[in-house]
PDB file of C-alpha atoms in Angstrom:
ATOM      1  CA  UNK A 244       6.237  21.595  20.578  1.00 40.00           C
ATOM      2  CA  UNK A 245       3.298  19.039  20.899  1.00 41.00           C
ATOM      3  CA  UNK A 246       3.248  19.537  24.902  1.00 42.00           C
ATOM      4  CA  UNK A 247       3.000  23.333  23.857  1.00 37.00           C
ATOM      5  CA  UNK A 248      -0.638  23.434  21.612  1.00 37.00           C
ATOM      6  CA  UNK A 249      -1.458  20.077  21.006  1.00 39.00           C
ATOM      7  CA  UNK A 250      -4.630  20.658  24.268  1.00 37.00           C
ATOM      8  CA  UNK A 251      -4.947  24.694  24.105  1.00 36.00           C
ATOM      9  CA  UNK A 252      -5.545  28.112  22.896  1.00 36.00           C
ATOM     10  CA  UNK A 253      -2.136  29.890  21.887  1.00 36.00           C
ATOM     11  CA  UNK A 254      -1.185  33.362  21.010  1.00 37.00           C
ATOM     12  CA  UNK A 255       0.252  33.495  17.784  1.00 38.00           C
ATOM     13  CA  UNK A 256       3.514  36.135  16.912  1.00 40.00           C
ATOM     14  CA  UNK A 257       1.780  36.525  13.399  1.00 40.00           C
ATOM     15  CA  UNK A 258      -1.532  38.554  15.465  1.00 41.00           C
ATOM     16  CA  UNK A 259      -0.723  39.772  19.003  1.00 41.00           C
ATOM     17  CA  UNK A 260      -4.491  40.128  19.637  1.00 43.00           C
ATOM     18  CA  UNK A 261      -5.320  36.135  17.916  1.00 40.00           C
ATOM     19  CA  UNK A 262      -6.044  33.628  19.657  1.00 43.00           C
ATOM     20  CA  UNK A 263      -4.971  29.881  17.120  1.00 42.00           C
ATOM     21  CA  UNK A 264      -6.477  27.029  18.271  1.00 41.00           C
ATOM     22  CA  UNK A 265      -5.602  23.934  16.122  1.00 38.00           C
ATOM     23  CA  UNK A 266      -5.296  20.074  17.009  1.00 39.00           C
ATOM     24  CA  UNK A 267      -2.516  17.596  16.391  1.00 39.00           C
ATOM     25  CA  UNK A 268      -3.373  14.982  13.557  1.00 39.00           C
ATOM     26  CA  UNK A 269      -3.468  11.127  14.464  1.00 42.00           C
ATOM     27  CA  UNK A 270      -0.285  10.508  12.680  1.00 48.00           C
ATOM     28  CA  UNK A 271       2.774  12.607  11.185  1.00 45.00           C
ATOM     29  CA  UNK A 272       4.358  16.056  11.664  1.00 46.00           C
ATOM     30  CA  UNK A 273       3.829  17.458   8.292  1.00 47.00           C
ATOM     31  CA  UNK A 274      -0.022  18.090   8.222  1.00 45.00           C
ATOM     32  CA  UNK A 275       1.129  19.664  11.970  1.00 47.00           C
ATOM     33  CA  UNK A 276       3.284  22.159  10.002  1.00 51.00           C
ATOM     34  CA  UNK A 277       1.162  22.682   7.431  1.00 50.00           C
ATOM     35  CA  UNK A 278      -1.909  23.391   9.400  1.00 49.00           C
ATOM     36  CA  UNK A 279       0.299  26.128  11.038  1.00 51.00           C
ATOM     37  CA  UNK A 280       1.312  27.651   7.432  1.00 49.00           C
ATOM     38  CA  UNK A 281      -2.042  27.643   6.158  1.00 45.00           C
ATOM     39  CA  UNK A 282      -3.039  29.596   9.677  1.00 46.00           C
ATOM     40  CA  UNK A 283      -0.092  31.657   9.000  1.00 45.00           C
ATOM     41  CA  UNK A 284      -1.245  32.713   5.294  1.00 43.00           C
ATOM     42  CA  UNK A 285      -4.432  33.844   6.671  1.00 42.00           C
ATOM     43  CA  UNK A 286      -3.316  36.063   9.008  1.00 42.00           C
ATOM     44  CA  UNK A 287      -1.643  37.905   5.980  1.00 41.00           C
ATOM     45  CA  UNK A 288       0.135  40.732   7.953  1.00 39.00           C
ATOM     46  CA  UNK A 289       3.008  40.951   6.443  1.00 40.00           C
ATOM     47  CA  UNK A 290       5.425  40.470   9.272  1.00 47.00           C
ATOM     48  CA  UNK A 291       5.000  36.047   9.858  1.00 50.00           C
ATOM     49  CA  UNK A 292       3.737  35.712   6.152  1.00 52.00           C
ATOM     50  CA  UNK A 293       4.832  32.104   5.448  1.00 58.00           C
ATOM     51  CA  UNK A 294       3.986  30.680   1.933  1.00 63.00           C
ATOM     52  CA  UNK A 295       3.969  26.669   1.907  1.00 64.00           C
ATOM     53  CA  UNK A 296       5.436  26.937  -1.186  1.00 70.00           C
ATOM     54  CA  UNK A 297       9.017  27.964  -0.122  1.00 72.00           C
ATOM     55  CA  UNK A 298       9.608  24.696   1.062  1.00 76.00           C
ATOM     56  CA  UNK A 299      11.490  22.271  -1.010  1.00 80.00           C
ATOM     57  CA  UNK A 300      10.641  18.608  -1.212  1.00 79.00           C
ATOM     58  CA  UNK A 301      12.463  15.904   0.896  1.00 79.00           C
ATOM     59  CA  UNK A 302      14.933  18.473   3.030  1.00 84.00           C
ATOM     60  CA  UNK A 303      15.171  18.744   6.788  1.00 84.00           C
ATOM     61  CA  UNK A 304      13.824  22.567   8.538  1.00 84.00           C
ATOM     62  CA  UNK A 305      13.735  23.954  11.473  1.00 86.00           C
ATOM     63  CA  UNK A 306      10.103  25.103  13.319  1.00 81.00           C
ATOM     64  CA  UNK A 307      10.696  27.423  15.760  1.00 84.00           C
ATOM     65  CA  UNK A 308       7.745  28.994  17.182  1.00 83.00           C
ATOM     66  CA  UNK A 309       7.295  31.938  19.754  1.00 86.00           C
ATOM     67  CA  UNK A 310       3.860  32.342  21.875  1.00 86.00           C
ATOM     68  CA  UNK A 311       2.323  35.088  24.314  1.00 88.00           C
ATOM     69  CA  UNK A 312      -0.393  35.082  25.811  1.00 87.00           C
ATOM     70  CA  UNK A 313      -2.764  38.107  26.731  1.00 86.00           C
ATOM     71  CA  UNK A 314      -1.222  38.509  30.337  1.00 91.00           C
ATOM     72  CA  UNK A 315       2.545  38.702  29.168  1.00 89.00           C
ATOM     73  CA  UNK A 316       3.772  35.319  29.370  1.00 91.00           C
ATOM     74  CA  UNK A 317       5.930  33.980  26.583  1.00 91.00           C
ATOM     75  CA  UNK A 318       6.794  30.369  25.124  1.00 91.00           C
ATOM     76  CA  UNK A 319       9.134  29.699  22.621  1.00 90.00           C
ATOM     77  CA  UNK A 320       9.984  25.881  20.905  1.00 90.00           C
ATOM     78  CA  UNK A 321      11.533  24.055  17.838  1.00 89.00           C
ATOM     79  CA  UNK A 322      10.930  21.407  16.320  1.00 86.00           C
ATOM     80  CA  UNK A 323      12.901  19.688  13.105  1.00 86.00           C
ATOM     81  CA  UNK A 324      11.265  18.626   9.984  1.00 83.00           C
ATOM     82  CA  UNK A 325      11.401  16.922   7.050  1.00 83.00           C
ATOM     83  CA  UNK A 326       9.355  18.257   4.135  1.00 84.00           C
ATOM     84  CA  UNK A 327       8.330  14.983   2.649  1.00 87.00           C
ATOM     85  CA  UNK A 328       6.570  14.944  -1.044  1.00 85.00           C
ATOM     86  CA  UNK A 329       8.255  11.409  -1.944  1.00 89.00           C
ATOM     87  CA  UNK A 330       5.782   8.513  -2.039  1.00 92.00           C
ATOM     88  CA  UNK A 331       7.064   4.970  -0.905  1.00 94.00           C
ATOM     89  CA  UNK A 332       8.103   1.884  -2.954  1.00 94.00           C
ATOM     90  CA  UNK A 333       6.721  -1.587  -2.558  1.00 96.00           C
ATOM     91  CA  UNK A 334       7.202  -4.714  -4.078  1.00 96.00           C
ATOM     92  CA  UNK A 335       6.083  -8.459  -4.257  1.00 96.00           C
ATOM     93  CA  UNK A 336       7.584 -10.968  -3.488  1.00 96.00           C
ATOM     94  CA  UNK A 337       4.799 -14.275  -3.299  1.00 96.00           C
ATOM     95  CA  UNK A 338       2.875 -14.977  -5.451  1.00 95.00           C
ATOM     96  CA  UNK A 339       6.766 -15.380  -7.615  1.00 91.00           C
ATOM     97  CA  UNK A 340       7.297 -15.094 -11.298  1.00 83.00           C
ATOM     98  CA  UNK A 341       6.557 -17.061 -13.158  1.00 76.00           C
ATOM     99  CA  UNK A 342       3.256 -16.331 -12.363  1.00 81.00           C
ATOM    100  CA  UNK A 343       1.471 -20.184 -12.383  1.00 89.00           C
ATOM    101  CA  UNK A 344       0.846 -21.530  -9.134  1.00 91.00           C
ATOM    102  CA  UNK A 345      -1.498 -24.018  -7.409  1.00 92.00           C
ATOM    103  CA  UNK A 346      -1.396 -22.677  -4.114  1.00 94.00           C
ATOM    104  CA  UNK A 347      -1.032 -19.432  -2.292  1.00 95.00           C
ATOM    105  CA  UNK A 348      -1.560 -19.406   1.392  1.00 95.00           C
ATOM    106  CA  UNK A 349      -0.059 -15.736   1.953  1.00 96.00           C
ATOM    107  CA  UNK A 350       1.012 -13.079   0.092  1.00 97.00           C
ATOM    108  CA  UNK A 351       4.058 -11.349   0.878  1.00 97.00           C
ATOM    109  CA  UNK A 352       6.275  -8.485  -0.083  1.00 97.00           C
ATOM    110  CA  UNK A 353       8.556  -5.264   1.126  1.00 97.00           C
ATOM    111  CA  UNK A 354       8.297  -1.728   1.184  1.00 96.00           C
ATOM    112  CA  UNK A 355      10.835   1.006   1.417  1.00 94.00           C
ATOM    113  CA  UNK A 356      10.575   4.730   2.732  1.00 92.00           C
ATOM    114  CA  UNK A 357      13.776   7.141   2.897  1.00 86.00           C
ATOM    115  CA  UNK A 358      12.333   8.633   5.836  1.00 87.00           C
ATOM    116  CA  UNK A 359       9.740   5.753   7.827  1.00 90.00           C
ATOM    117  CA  UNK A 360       6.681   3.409   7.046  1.00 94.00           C
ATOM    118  CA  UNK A 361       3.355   3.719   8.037  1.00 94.00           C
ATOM    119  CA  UNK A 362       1.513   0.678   6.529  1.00 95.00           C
ATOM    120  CA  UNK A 363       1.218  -1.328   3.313  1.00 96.00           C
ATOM    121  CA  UNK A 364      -2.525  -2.730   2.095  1.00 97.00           C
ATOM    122  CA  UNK A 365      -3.383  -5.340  -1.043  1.00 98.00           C
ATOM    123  CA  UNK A 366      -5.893  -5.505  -3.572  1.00 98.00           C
ATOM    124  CA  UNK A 367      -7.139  -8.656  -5.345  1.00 98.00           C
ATOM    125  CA  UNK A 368      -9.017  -8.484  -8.015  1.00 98.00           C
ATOM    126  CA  UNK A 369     -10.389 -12.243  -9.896  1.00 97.00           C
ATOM    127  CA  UNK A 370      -9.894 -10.364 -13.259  1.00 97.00           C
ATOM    128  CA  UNK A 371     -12.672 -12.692 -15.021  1.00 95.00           C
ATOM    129  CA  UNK A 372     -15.567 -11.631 -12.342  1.00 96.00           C
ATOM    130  CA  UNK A 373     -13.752  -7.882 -12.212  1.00 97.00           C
ATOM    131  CA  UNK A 374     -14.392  -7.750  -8.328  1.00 98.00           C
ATOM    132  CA  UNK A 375     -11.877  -8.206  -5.316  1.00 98.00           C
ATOM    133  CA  UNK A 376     -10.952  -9.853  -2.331  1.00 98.00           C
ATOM    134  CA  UNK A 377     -12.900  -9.338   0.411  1.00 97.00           C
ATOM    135  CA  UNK A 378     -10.737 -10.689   3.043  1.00 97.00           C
ATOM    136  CA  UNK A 379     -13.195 -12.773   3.970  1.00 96.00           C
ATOM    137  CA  UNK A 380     -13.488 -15.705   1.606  1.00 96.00           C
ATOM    138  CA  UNK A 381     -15.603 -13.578  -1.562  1.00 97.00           C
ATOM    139  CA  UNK A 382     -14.459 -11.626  -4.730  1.00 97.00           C
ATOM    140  CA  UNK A 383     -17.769  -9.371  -3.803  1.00 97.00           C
ATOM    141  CA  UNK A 384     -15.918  -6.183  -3.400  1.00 98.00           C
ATOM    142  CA  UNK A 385     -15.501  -2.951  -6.149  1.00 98.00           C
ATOM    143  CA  UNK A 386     -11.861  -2.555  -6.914  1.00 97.00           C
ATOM    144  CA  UNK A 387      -9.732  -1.849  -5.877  1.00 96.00           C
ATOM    145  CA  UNK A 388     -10.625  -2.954  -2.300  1.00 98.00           C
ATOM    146  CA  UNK A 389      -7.408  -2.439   0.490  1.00 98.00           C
ATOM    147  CA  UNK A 390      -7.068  -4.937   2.708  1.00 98.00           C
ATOM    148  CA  UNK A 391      -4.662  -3.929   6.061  1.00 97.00           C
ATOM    149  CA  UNK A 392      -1.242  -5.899   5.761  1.00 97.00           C
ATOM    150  CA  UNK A 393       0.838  -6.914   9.070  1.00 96.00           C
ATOM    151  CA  UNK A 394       4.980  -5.685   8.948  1.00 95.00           C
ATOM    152  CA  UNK A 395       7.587  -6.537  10.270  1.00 95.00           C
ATOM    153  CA  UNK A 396      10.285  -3.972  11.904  1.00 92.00           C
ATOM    154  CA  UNK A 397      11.747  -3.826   7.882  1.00 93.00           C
ATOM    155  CA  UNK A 398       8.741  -2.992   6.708  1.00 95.00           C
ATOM    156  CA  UNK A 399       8.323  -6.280   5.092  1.00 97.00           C
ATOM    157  CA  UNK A 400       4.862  -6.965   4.334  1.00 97.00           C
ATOM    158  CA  UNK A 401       2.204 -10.238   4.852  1.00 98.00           C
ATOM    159  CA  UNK A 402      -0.951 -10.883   3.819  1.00 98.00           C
ATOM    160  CA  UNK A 403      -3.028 -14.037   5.187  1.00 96.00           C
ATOM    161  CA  UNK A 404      -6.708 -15.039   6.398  1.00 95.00           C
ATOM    162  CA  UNK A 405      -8.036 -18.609   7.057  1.00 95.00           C
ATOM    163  CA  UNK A 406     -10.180 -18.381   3.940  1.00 96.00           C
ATOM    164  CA  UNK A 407      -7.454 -17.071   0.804  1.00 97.00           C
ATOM    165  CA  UNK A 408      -6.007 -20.104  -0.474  1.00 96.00           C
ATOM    166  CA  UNK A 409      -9.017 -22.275  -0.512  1.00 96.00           C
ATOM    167  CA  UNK A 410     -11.049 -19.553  -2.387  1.00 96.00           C
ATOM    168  CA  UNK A 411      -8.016 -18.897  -4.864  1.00 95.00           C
ATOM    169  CA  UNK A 412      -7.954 -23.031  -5.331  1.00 93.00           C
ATOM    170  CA  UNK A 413     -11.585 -23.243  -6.332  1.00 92.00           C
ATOM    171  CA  UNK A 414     -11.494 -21.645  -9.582  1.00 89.00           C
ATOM    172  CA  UNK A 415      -8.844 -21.794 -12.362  1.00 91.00           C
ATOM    173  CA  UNK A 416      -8.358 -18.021 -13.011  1.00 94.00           C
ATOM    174  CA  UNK A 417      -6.190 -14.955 -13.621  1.00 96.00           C
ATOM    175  CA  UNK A 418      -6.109 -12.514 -10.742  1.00 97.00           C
ATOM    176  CA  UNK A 419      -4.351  -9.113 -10.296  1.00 97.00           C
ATOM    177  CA  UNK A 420      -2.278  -8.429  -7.312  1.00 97.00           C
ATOM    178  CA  UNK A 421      -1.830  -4.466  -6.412  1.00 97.00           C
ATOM    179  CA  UNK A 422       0.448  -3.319  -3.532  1.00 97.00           C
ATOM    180  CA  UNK A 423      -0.211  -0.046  -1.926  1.00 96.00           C
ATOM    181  CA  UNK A 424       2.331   1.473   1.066  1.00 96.00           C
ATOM    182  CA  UNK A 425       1.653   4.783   2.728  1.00 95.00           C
ATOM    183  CA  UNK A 426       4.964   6.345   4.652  1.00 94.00           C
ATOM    184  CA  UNK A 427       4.603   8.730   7.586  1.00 91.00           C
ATOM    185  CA  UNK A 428       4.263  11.839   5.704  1.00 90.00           C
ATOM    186  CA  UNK A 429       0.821   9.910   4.289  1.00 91.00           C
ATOM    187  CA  UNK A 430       2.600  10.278   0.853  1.00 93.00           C
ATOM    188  CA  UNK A 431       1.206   6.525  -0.904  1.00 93.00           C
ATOM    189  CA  UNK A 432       2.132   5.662  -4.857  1.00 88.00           C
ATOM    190  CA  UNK A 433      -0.255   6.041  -7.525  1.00 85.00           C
ATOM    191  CA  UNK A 434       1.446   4.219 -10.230  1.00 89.00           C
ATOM    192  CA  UNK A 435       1.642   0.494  -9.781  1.00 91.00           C
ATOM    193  CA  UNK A 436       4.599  -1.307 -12.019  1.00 91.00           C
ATOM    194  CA  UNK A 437       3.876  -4.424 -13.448  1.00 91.00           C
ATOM    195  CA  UNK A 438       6.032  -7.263 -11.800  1.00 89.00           C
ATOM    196  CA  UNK A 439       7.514  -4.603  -9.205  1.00 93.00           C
ATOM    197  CA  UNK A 440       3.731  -3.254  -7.213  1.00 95.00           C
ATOM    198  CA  UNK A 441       1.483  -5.261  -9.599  1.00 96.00           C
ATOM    199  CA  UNK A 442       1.774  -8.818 -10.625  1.00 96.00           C
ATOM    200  CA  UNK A 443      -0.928 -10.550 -12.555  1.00 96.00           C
ATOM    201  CA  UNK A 444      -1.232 -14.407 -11.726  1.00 96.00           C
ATOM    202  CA  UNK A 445      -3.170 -17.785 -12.825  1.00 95.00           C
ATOM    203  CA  UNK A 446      -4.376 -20.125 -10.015  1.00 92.00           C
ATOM    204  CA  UNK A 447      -4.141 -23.507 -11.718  1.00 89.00           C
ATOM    205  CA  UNK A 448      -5.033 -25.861  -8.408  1.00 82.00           C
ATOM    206  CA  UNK A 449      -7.152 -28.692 -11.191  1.00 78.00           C
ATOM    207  CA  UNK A 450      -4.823 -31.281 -12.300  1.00 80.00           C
ATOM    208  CA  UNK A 451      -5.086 -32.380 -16.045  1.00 84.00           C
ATOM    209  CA  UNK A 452      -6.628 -35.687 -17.232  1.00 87.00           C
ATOM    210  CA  UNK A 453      -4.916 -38.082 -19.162  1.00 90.00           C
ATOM    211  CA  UNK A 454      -5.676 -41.121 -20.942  1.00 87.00           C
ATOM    212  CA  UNK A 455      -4.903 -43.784 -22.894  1.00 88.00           C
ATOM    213  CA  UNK A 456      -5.949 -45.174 -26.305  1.00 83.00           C
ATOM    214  CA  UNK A 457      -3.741 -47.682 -27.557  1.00 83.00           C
ATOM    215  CA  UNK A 458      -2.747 -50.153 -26.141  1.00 84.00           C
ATOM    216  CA  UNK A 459      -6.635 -51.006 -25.595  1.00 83.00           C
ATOM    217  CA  UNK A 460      -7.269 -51.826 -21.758  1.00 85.00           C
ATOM    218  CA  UNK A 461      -6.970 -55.808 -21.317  1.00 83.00           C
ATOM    219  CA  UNK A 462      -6.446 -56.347 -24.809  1.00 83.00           C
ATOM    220  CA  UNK A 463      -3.996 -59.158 -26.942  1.00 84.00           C
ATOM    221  CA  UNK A 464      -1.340 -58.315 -28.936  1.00 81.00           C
ATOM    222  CA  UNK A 465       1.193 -60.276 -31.015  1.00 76.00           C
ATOM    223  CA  UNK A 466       5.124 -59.303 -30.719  1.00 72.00           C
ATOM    224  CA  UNK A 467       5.583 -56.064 -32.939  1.00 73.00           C
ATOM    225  CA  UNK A 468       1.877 -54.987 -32.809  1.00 75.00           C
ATOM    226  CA  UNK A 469       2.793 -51.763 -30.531  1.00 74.00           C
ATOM    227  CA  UNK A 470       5.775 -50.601 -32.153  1.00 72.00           C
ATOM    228  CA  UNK A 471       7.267 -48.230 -35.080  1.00 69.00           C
ATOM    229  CA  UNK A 472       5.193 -45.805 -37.055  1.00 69.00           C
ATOM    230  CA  UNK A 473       2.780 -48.422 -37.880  1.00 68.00           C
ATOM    231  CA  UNK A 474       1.712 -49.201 -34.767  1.00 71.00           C
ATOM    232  CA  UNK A 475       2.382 -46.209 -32.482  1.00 80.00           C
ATOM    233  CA  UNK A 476       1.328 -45.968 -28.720  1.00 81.00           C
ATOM    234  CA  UNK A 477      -1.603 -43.089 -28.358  1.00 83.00           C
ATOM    235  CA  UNK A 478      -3.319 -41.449 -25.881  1.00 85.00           C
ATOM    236  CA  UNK A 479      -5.183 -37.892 -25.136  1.00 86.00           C
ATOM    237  CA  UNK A 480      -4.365 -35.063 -21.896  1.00 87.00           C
ATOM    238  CA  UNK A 481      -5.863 -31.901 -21.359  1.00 82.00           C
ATOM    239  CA  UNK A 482      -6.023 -29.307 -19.204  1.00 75.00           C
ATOM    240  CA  UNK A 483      -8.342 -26.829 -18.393  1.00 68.00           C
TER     241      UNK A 483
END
């Protein structure tokens, strides 16, 4: 079917005397098809009428698709389908619940498709500043800002550049994590879960101070000074 009209002009069965001249997409049968429906609508006569709205979500069809040409000649082809209106799921995986950490060198994740993958893209966002990542060592971006993941042949997802964990160290904050994955059909979610495609986490890379008040450095106590109630051992910590 794509050797047939993805280059030329075709004759279409819906017009003997039209000419439909249309272009494969970069990615994905179904805005093929649907192209092709919409061309069929307009034709409106009668006989090759095709309403998009016949077909049902997520169920496999058959294409099949006769051509002539104004000298005689005649093509015919098929093509399966699935009619996909499901988006994808993703999830996270690292940063983990519970969400403290003092380093995070990657993110990480999966995402699922019944029918294939196309690609899964992140958005951070420092909550406190309300701008995101921008992949290149700045929260300088509006949100939410995708950045491209890389995938493995699961569909498992990573996220990594030379300059993440050192900006996520130098500030004690809360940041937002959103996962986004787009399937073959181009169908992506909308709705991000909290804990599932959304996890909100605190970078905590300072480590707390600590100190001590009594006993008094170098000083001279007598046997039972530092003991009981009376005489308690003290100090102060904090952490900001």
């Amino acid at each position: 079917f794509t050797d047939l009209i993805k280059a030329g002009r075709i004759q279409s069965e819906f017009e003997p005397d039209l000419d439909v001249k249309f272009s494969m997409p970069p990615r994905g049968f179904f805005k093929t098809l649907l192209n092709l429906l919409i061309m069929a609508e307009e034709c409106n006569h009668g006989e090759g009428k095709i309403s998009v709205s016949a077909f049902e979500g997520n169920k496999v069809y058959t294409l099949e698709l006769a051509a002539r040409d104004k000298a005689g000649n005649n093509a015919t082809a098929a093509k399966m389908f699935t009619w996909d209106l499901t988006p994808p799921a993703a999830g996270i995986v690292r940063p983990a619940a519970p969400p403290r950490i003092n380093a995070l060198p990657f993110l990480t994740g999966t995402a699922a498709d019944f029918y294939g993958m196309f690609a899964t893209s992140v958005s951070l966002r420092n909550i406190s500043k309300g701008q995101c990542y921008n992949g290149a060592g700045s929260f300088n971006q509006a949100c939410p800002y995708w950045l491209a993941t890389s995938s493995d042949a699961a569909s498992n997802w990573t996220y990594a550049d030379a300059s993440l964990n050192a900006t996520l160290q130098a500030v004690n904050t809360w940041y937002l994590l959103l996962v986004k994955p787009i399937d073959t059909a181009t169908n992506e979610n909308t709705a991000y879960a909290g804990g599932v495609s959304s996890r909100t986490f605190l970078m905590d890379s300072q480590p707390p101070t600590a100190g001590v008040s009594v006993p008094a450095d170098g000083g001279a106590y007598q046997s039972g000074a530092l003991r009981g109630v009376s005489y308690p051992l003290s100090g102060t910590v904090s952490d900001p």
